[in-house]
Amino acid sequence: MPLTSLSTQARTRPEREELYFIADLAGEAGRHDDVVKQIKLIVDHFGPQLTTEERSLLSIAYKNLTNSLRNSWRIIDALHKVQSARKGPNLHLIQRQRQRIESELMGVCRDIVRLLDRDLVPAASAGEETVFYSKLKGDYCRYLAELGQKREKDRNADLSLKAYRTAYKHALATLHPLHPTRLGLALNFSVFYHDIKQSPERACHLAKSALDDAVLSVDVSDPAMDQTLRDSMAILQLLKDDIILWAGEIRD
């Protein structure tokens, strides 16, 4: 290849900092699809080892995309149930809209699961990165397990459980009990047991175990502990709230 072609190719290849800047800018503007596109370009051009900042942007983008669709789906699904009970005249229109949202939501979830399986999980380093990506797979397979036909729901529930178990086993071996990623995993894994497996007992046990381990690991003599506690306090409160809620369900 001529030297001029090589230099032209080098100039046209995007800089990583430029791709990240555009992704960050898109996130600030609420353009979450654009964030995903930019991070995928980083993976394509520079490999699947993302920085903490790039990984965070990707996670937040998919979370915003799916949260919006899940909220819409819940509203339409509730209306569908009401109209079904009343045998309303517009039931087929509501059902069509619900299916459209469901299809879009499943597409987003499958997209990130493919990215995780193909690129991010195999290249993840041991420790927090592996826990983070395996947790993400568990989360989005859990969302898929809420949708679709029974066979597909069961398959995605099994995939979610496997991903959560992998993440949790790795977290117990490599992360401090107060680490936000470990606590966030415990929170979401317990929600899986409650919402998908319909087992408030197992959900409560897992959440309480994580909370107890975190409390027992607090070392007031460690000057770095204050920052760790601040980072984890919101998740600890959510774990506590869920334990109280699920314990009430068990008593009832």
C-alpha positions as a Markdown table, in Angstrom:
| # | Residue | x | y | z |
|---|---|---|---|---|
| 1 | Met | 0.0 | 0.0 | 0.0 |
| 2 | Pro | 1.4 | 3.5 | -0.9 |
| 3 | Leu | 2.7 | 5.6 | 1.9 |
| 4 | Thr | 0.1 | 8.3 | 1.1 |
| 5 | Ser | -2.8 | 5.8 | 1.5 |
| 6 | Leu | -1.4 | 4.7 | 4.9 |
| 7 | Ser | -1.2 | 8.3 | 6.1 |
| 8 | Thr | -4.7 | 9.0 | 4.9 |
| 9 | Gln | -6.0 | 5.9 | 6.7 |
| 10 | Ala | -4.2 | 7.0 | 9.9 |
| 11 | Arg | -5.8 | 10.5 | 9.7 |
| 12 | Thr | -9.3 | 9.2 | 9.1 |
| 13 | Arg | -9.3 | 6.7 | 12.0 |
| 14 | Pro | -11.2 | 8.4 | 14.9 |
| 15 | Glu | -9.3 | 9.3 | 18.0 |
| 16 | Arg | -10.6 | 7.5 | 21.2 |
| 17 | Glu | -10.8 | 10.8 | 23.1 |
| 18 | Glu | -13.0 | 12.2 | 20.3 |
| 19 | Leu | -15.4 | 9.3 | 20.3 |
| 20 | Tyr | -15.6 | 9.4 | 24.1 |
| 21 | Phe | -16.2 | 13.2 | 24.1 |
| 22 | Ile | -19.1 | 12.8 | 21.6 |
| 23 | Ala | -20.5 | 9.9 | 23.7 |
| 24 | Asp | -20.3 | 12.1 | 26.8 |
| 25 | Leu | -21.9 | 15.0 | 25.0 |
| 26 | Ala | -24.7 | 12.8 | 23.7 |
| 27 | Gly | -25.3 | 11.6 | 27.3 |
| 28 | Glu | -25.6 | 15.1 | 28.5 |
| 29 | Ala | -28.2 | 15.8 | 25.8 |
| 30 | Gly | -30.2 | 12.7 | 26.5 |
| 31 | Arg | -29.2 | 11.1 | 23.2 |
| 32 | His | -28.8 | 7.6 | 24.6 |
| 33 | Asp | -28.8 | 5.8 | 21.3 |
| 34 | Asp | -25.9 | 8.0 | 20.2 |
| 35 | Val | -24.0 | 7.2 | 23.3 |
| 36 | Val | -24.3 | 3.5 | 22.5 |
| 37 | Lys | -23.2 | 4.0 | 18.9 |
| 38 | Gln | -20.1 | 5.9 | 20.0 |
| 39 | Ile | -19.0 | 3.3 | 22.6 |
| 40 | Lys | -19.5 | 0.6 | 20.1 |
| 41 | Leu | -17.2 | 2.5 | 17.7 |
| 42 | Ile | -14.6 | 2.5 | 20.5 |
| 43 | Val | -15.0 | -1.2 | 20.9 |
| 44 | Asp | -14.7 | -1.7 | 17.1 |
| 45 | His | -11.6 | 0.5 | 16.7 |
| 46 | Phe | -9.7 | 0.0 | 19.9 |
| 47 | Gly | -10.9 | -3.3 | 21.3 |
| 48 | Pro | -13.3 | -4.4 | 24.1 |
| 49 | Gln | -11.3 | -3.2 | 27.0 |
| 50 | Leu | -13.3 | -0.1 | 28.0 |
| 51 | Thr | -12.2 | 2.5 | 30.6 |
| 52 | Thr | -14.3 | 3.0 | 33.7 |
| 53 | Glu | -15.7 | 6.2 | 32.2 |
| 54 | Glu | -16.6 | 4.6 | 28.9 |
| 55 | Arg | -18.2 | 1.6 | 30.7 |
| 56 | Ser | -20.2 | 3.9 | 32.9 |
| 57 | Leu | -21.5 | 5.9 | 29.9 |
| 58 | Leu | -22.6 | 2.7 | 28.2 |
| 59 | Ser | -24.3 | 1.3 | 31.3 |
| 60 | Ile | -26.2 | 4.6 | 31.9 |
| 61 | Ala | -27.3 | 4.9 | 28.3 |
| 62 | Tyr | -28.8 | 1.4 | 28.2 |
| 63 | Lys | -30.4 | 2.0 | 31.6 |
| 64 | Asn | -32.1 | 5.1 | 30.3 |
| 65 | Leu | -33.2 | 3.5 | 27.1 |
| 66 | Thr | -34.8 | 0.5 | 28.9 |
| 67 | Asn | -36.2 | 2.4 | 31.9 |
| 68 | Ser | -38.2 | 4.6 | 29.5 |
| 69 | Leu | -39.5 | 1.6 | 27.6 |
| 70 | Arg | -40.2 | -0.5 | 30.7 |
| 71 | Asn | -42.2 | 2.4 | 32.3 |
| 72 | Ser | -44.2 | 2.7 | 29.1 |
| 73 | Trp | -44.8 | -1.0 | 28.9 |
| 74 | Arg | -46.1 | -1.1 | 32.5 |
| 75 | Ile | -48.6 | 1.7 | 31.9 |
| 76 | Ile | -49.9 | 0.1 | 28.7 |
| 77 | Asp | -50.0 | -3.4 | 30.3 |
| 78 | Ala | -52.0 | -2.0 | 33.3 |
| 79 | Leu | -54.5 | -0.4 | 30.8 |
| 80 | His | -54.7 | -3.7 | 28.9 |
| 81 | Lys | -55.6 | -5.6 | 32.1 |
| 82 | Val | -58.3 | -3.0 | 33.0 |
| 83 | Gln | -59.8 | -3.1 | 29.5 |
| 84 | Ser | -59.6 | -6.9 | 29.4 |
| 85 | Ala | -61.7 | -7.1 | 32.5 |
| 86 | Arg | -64.2 | -4.6 | 31.1 |
| 87 | Lys | -64.1 | -6.1 | 27.6 |
| 88 | Gly | -63.5 | -2.6 | 26.3 |
| 89 | Pro | -63.9 | -1.8 | 22.6 |
| 90 | Asn | -60.3 | -0.6 | 22.0 |
| 91 | Leu | -58.6 | -3.6 | 23.5 |
| 92 | His | -57.0 | -4.7 | 20.3 |
| 93 | Leu | -55.5 | -1.2 | 19.8 |
| 94 | Ile | -54.0 | -1.3 | 23.4 |
| 95 | Gln | -52.7 | -4.8 | 22.8 |
| 96 | Arg | -51.0 | -3.7 | 19.5 |
| 97 | Gln | -49.3 | -0.7 | 21.2 |
| 98 | Arg | -48.1 | -3.0 | 24.1 |
| 99 | Gln | -46.6 | -5.5 | 21.6 |
| 100 | Arg | -44.8 | -2.6 | 19.8 |
| 101 | Ile | -43.3 | -1.3 | 23.0 |
| 102 | Glu | -42.4 | -4.9 | 24.1 |
| 103 | Ser | -40.7 | -5.6 | 20.8 |
| 104 | Glu | -38.6 | -2.4 | 21.0 |
| 105 | Leu | -37.7 | -3.1 | 24.6 |
| 106 | Met | -36.6 | -6.7 | 23.8 |
| 107 | Gly | -34.5 | -5.4 | 21.0 |
| 108 | Val | -32.6 | -3.0 | 23.2 |
| 109 | Cys | -32.1 | -5.8 | 25.9 |
| 110 | Arg | -30.9 | -8.3 | 23.3 |
| 111 | Asp | -28.5 | -5.7 | 21.8 |
| 112 | Ile | -26.6 | -5.2 | 25.1 |
| 113 | Val | -26.6 | -8.9 | 25.9 |
| 114 | Arg | -25.0 | -9.6 | 22.4 |
| 115 | Leu | -22.4 | -6.9 | 23.1 |
| 116 | Leu | -21.6 | -8.4 | 26.5 |
| 117 | Asp | -21.4 | -12.0 | 25.2 |
| 118 | Arg | -19.4 | -11.2 | 22.1 |
| 119 | Asp | -17.0 | -8.5 | 23.3 |
| 120 | Leu | -17.1 | -7.2 | 26.9 |
| 121 | Val | -17.4 | -10.3 | 29.1 |
| 122 | Pro | -14.7 | -12.4 | 27.4 |
| 123 | Ala | -12.2 | -9.4 | 27.6 |
| 124 | Ala | -13.1 | -8.4 | 31.1 |
| 125 | Ser | -10.3 | -8.5 | 33.7 |
| 126 | Ala | -10.7 | -10.4 | 37.0 |
| 127 | Gly | -12.4 | -8.5 | 39.8 |
| 128 | Glu | -14.7 | -5.5 | 39.6 |
| 129 | Glu | -14.9 | -5.5 | 35.7 |
| 130 | Thr | -16.0 | -9.1 | 35.5 |
| 131 | Val | -18.6 | -8.6 | 38.3 |
| 132 | Phe | -19.9 | -5.4 | 36.6 |
| 133 | Tyr | -20.4 | -7.0 | 33.2 |
| 134 | Ser | -21.8 | -10.3 | 34.5 |
| 135 | Lys | -24.3 | -8.3 | 36.6 |
| 136 | Leu | -25.3 | -6.3 | 33.5 |
| 137 | Lys | -26.0 | -9.5 | 31.7 |
| 138 | Gly | -28.1 | -10.7 | 34.6 |
| 139 | Asp | -30.1 | -7.5 | 34.7 |
| 140 | Tyr | -31.0 | -7.4 | 31.0 |
| 141 | Cys | -31.8 | -11.1 | 30.8 |
| 142 | Arg | -34.0 | -10.4 | 33.8 |
| 143 | Tyr | -35.8 | -7.7 | 31.9 |
| 144 | Leu | -36.3 | -10.2 | 29.0 |
| 145 | Ala | -37.6 | -12.8 | 31.4 |
| 146 | Glu | -40.5 | -10.4 | 32.2 |
| 147 | Leu | -41.6 | -10.4 | 28.5 |
| 148 | Gly | -42.5 | -12.7 | 25.7 |
| 149 | Gln | -43.8 | -16.3 | 25.7 |
| 150 | Lys | -43.3 | -18.7 | 28.5 |
| 151 | Arg | -40.6 | -20.7 | 26.9 |
| 152 | Glu | -38.6 | -17.6 | 26.1 |
| 153 | Lys | -39.2 | -16.2 | 29.6 |
| 154 | Asp | -37.9 | -19.4 | 31.2 |
| 155 | Arg | -34.8 | -19.4 | 29.0 |
| 156 | Asn | -34.0 | -15.8 | 29.8 |
| 157 | Ala | -34.6 | -16.4 | 33.5 |
| 158 | Asp | -32.1 | -19.3 | 33.4 |
| 159 | Leu | -29.6 | -17.0 | 31.6 |
| 160 | Ser | -30.1 | -14.3 | 34.2 |
| 161 | Leu | -29.7 | -16.6 | 37.1 |
| 162 | Lys | -26.5 | -18.0 | 35.6 |
| 163 | Ala | -25.0 | -14.5 | 35.0 |
| 164 | Tyr | -26.0 | -13.4 | 38.5 |
| 165 | Arg | -24.5 | -16.5 | 40.1 |
| 166 | Thr | -21.2 | -16.0 | 38.2 |
| 167 | Ala | -21.1 | -12.3 | 39.2 |
| 168 | Tyr | -21.9 | -13.0 | 42.8 |
| 169 | Lys | -19.4 | -15.8 | 43.2 |
| 170 | His | -16.7 | -13.6 | 41.7 |
| 171 | Ala | -17.7 | -10.6 | 43.9 |
| 172 | Leu | -17.5 | -12.6 | 47.1 |
| 173 | Ala | -14.0 | -13.7 | 46.1 |
| 174 | Thr | -12.6 | -10.3 | 44.8 |
| 175 | Leu | -14.6 | -7.3 | 46.1 |
| 176 | His | -14.9 | -5.8 | 49.6 |
| 177 | Pro | -18.4 | -6.3 | 51.1 |
| 178 | Leu | -18.9 | -2.5 | 51.0 |
| 179 | His | -17.9 | -2.2 | 47.3 |
| 180 | Pro | -20.8 | -0.4 | 45.4 |
| 181 | Thr | -20.6 | -2.9 | 42.6 |
| 182 | Arg | -20.9 | -5.9 | 44.9 |
| 183 | Leu | -23.8 | -4.3 | 46.8 |
| 184 | Gly | -25.5 | -3.3 | 43.6 |
| 185 | Leu | -25.3 | -6.8 | 42.4 |
| 186 | Ala | -26.8 | -8.1 | 45.7 |
| 187 | Leu | -29.6 | -5.7 | 45.3 |
| 188 | Asn | -30.5 | -6.7 | 41.7 |
| 189 | Phe | -29.9 | -10.4 | 42.3 |
| 190 | Ser | -32.3 | -10.3 | 45.3 |
| 191 | Val | -34.9 | -8.5 | 43.0 |
| 192 | Phe | -34.5 | -11.3 | 40.5 |
| 193 | Tyr | -35.4 | -13.9 | 43.2 |
| 194 | His | -38.4 | -11.8 | 44.3 |
| 195 | Asp | -39.8 | -10.7 | 40.9 |
| 196 | Ile | -38.8 | -13.6 | 38.6 |
| 197 | Lys | -38.6 | -16.6 | 40.9 |
| 198 | Gln | -41.5 | -15.3 | 43.1 |
| 199 | Ser | -39.4 | -16.2 | 46.2 |
| 200 | Pro | -39.4 | -13.3 | 48.8 |
| 201 | Glu | -37.7 | -15.7 | 51.3 |
| 202 | Arg | -34.6 | -16.2 | 49.0 |
| 203 | Ala | -34.7 | -12.5 | 48.1 |
| 204 | Cys | -34.7 | -11.5 | 51.7 |
| 205 | His | -32.0 | -13.9 | 52.7 |
| 206 | Leu | -29.6 | -12.7 | 49.9 |
| 207 | Ala | -30.3 | -9.0 | 50.7 |
| 208 | Lys | -29.9 | -9.5 | 54.4 |
| 209 | Ser | -26.6 | -11.5 | 54.0 |
| 210 | Ala | -25.2 | -8.7 | 51.8 |
| 211 | Leu | -26.3 | -6.0 | 54.3 |
| 212 | Asp | -24.9 | -7.9 | 57.3 |
| 213 | Asp | -21.6 | -8.5 | 55.6 |
| 214 | Ala | -21.3 | -4.8 | 54.7 |
| 215 | Val | -22.1 | -3.6 | 58.2 |
| 216 | Leu | -19.6 | -6.1 | 59.8 |
| 217 | Ser | -16.8 | -5.0 | 57.4 |
| 218 | Val | -16.9 | -1.3 | 58.5 |
| 219 | Asp | -13.5 | -0.3 | 59.9 |
| 220 | Val | -13.8 | 3.1 | 61.6 |
| 221 | Ser | -10.0 | 3.2 | 61.9 |
| 222 | Asp | -9.6 | 3.2 | 58.1 |
| 223 | Pro | -9.5 | 6.8 | 56.8 |
| 224 | Ala | -10.7 | 5.6 | 53.4 |
| 225 | Met | -13.8 | 4.0 | 54.9 |
| 226 | Asp | -15.7 | 7.3 | 55.0 |
| 227 | Gln | -15.7 | 7.6 | 51.2 |
| 228 | Thr | -16.6 | 4.0 | 50.7 |
| 229 | Leu | -19.5 | 4.4 | 53.0 |
| 230 | Arg | -20.7 | 7.5 | 51.1 |
| 231 | Asp | -20.5 | 5.7 | 47.8 |
| 232 | Ser | -22.5 | 2.7 | 49.1 |
| 233 | Met | -25.0 | 4.4 | 51.4 |
| 234 | Ala | -27.8 | 4.7 | 48.9 |
| 235 | Ile | -27.6 | 1.0 | 47.9 |
| 236 | Leu | -27.5 | 0.0 | 51.6 |
| 237 | Gln | -30.7 | 1.9 | 52.2 |
| 238 | Leu | -32.3 | 0.3 | 49.2 |
| 239 | Leu | -31.3 | -3.2 | 50.5 |
| 240 | Lys | -32.8 | -2.3 | 53.9 |
| 241 | Asp | -36.0 | -1.0 | 52.4 |
| 242 | Asp | -36.4 | -4.2 | 50.3 |
| 243 | Ile | -35.7 | -6.4 | 53.3 |
| 244 | Ile | -38.5 | -4.7 | 55.3 |
| 245 | Leu | -40.9 | -4.9 | 52.4 |
| 246 | Trp | -40.3 | -8.6 | 51.6 |
| 247 | Ala | -40.3 | -9.6 | 55.3 |
| 248 | Gly | -43.8 | -8.1 | 55.5 |
| 249 | Glu | -44.8 | -10.2 | 52.4 |
| 250 | Ile | -43.5 | -13.3 | 54.1 |
| 251 | Arg | -45.4 | -12.6 | 57.3 |
| 252 | Asp | -48.6 | -12.0 | 55.4 |
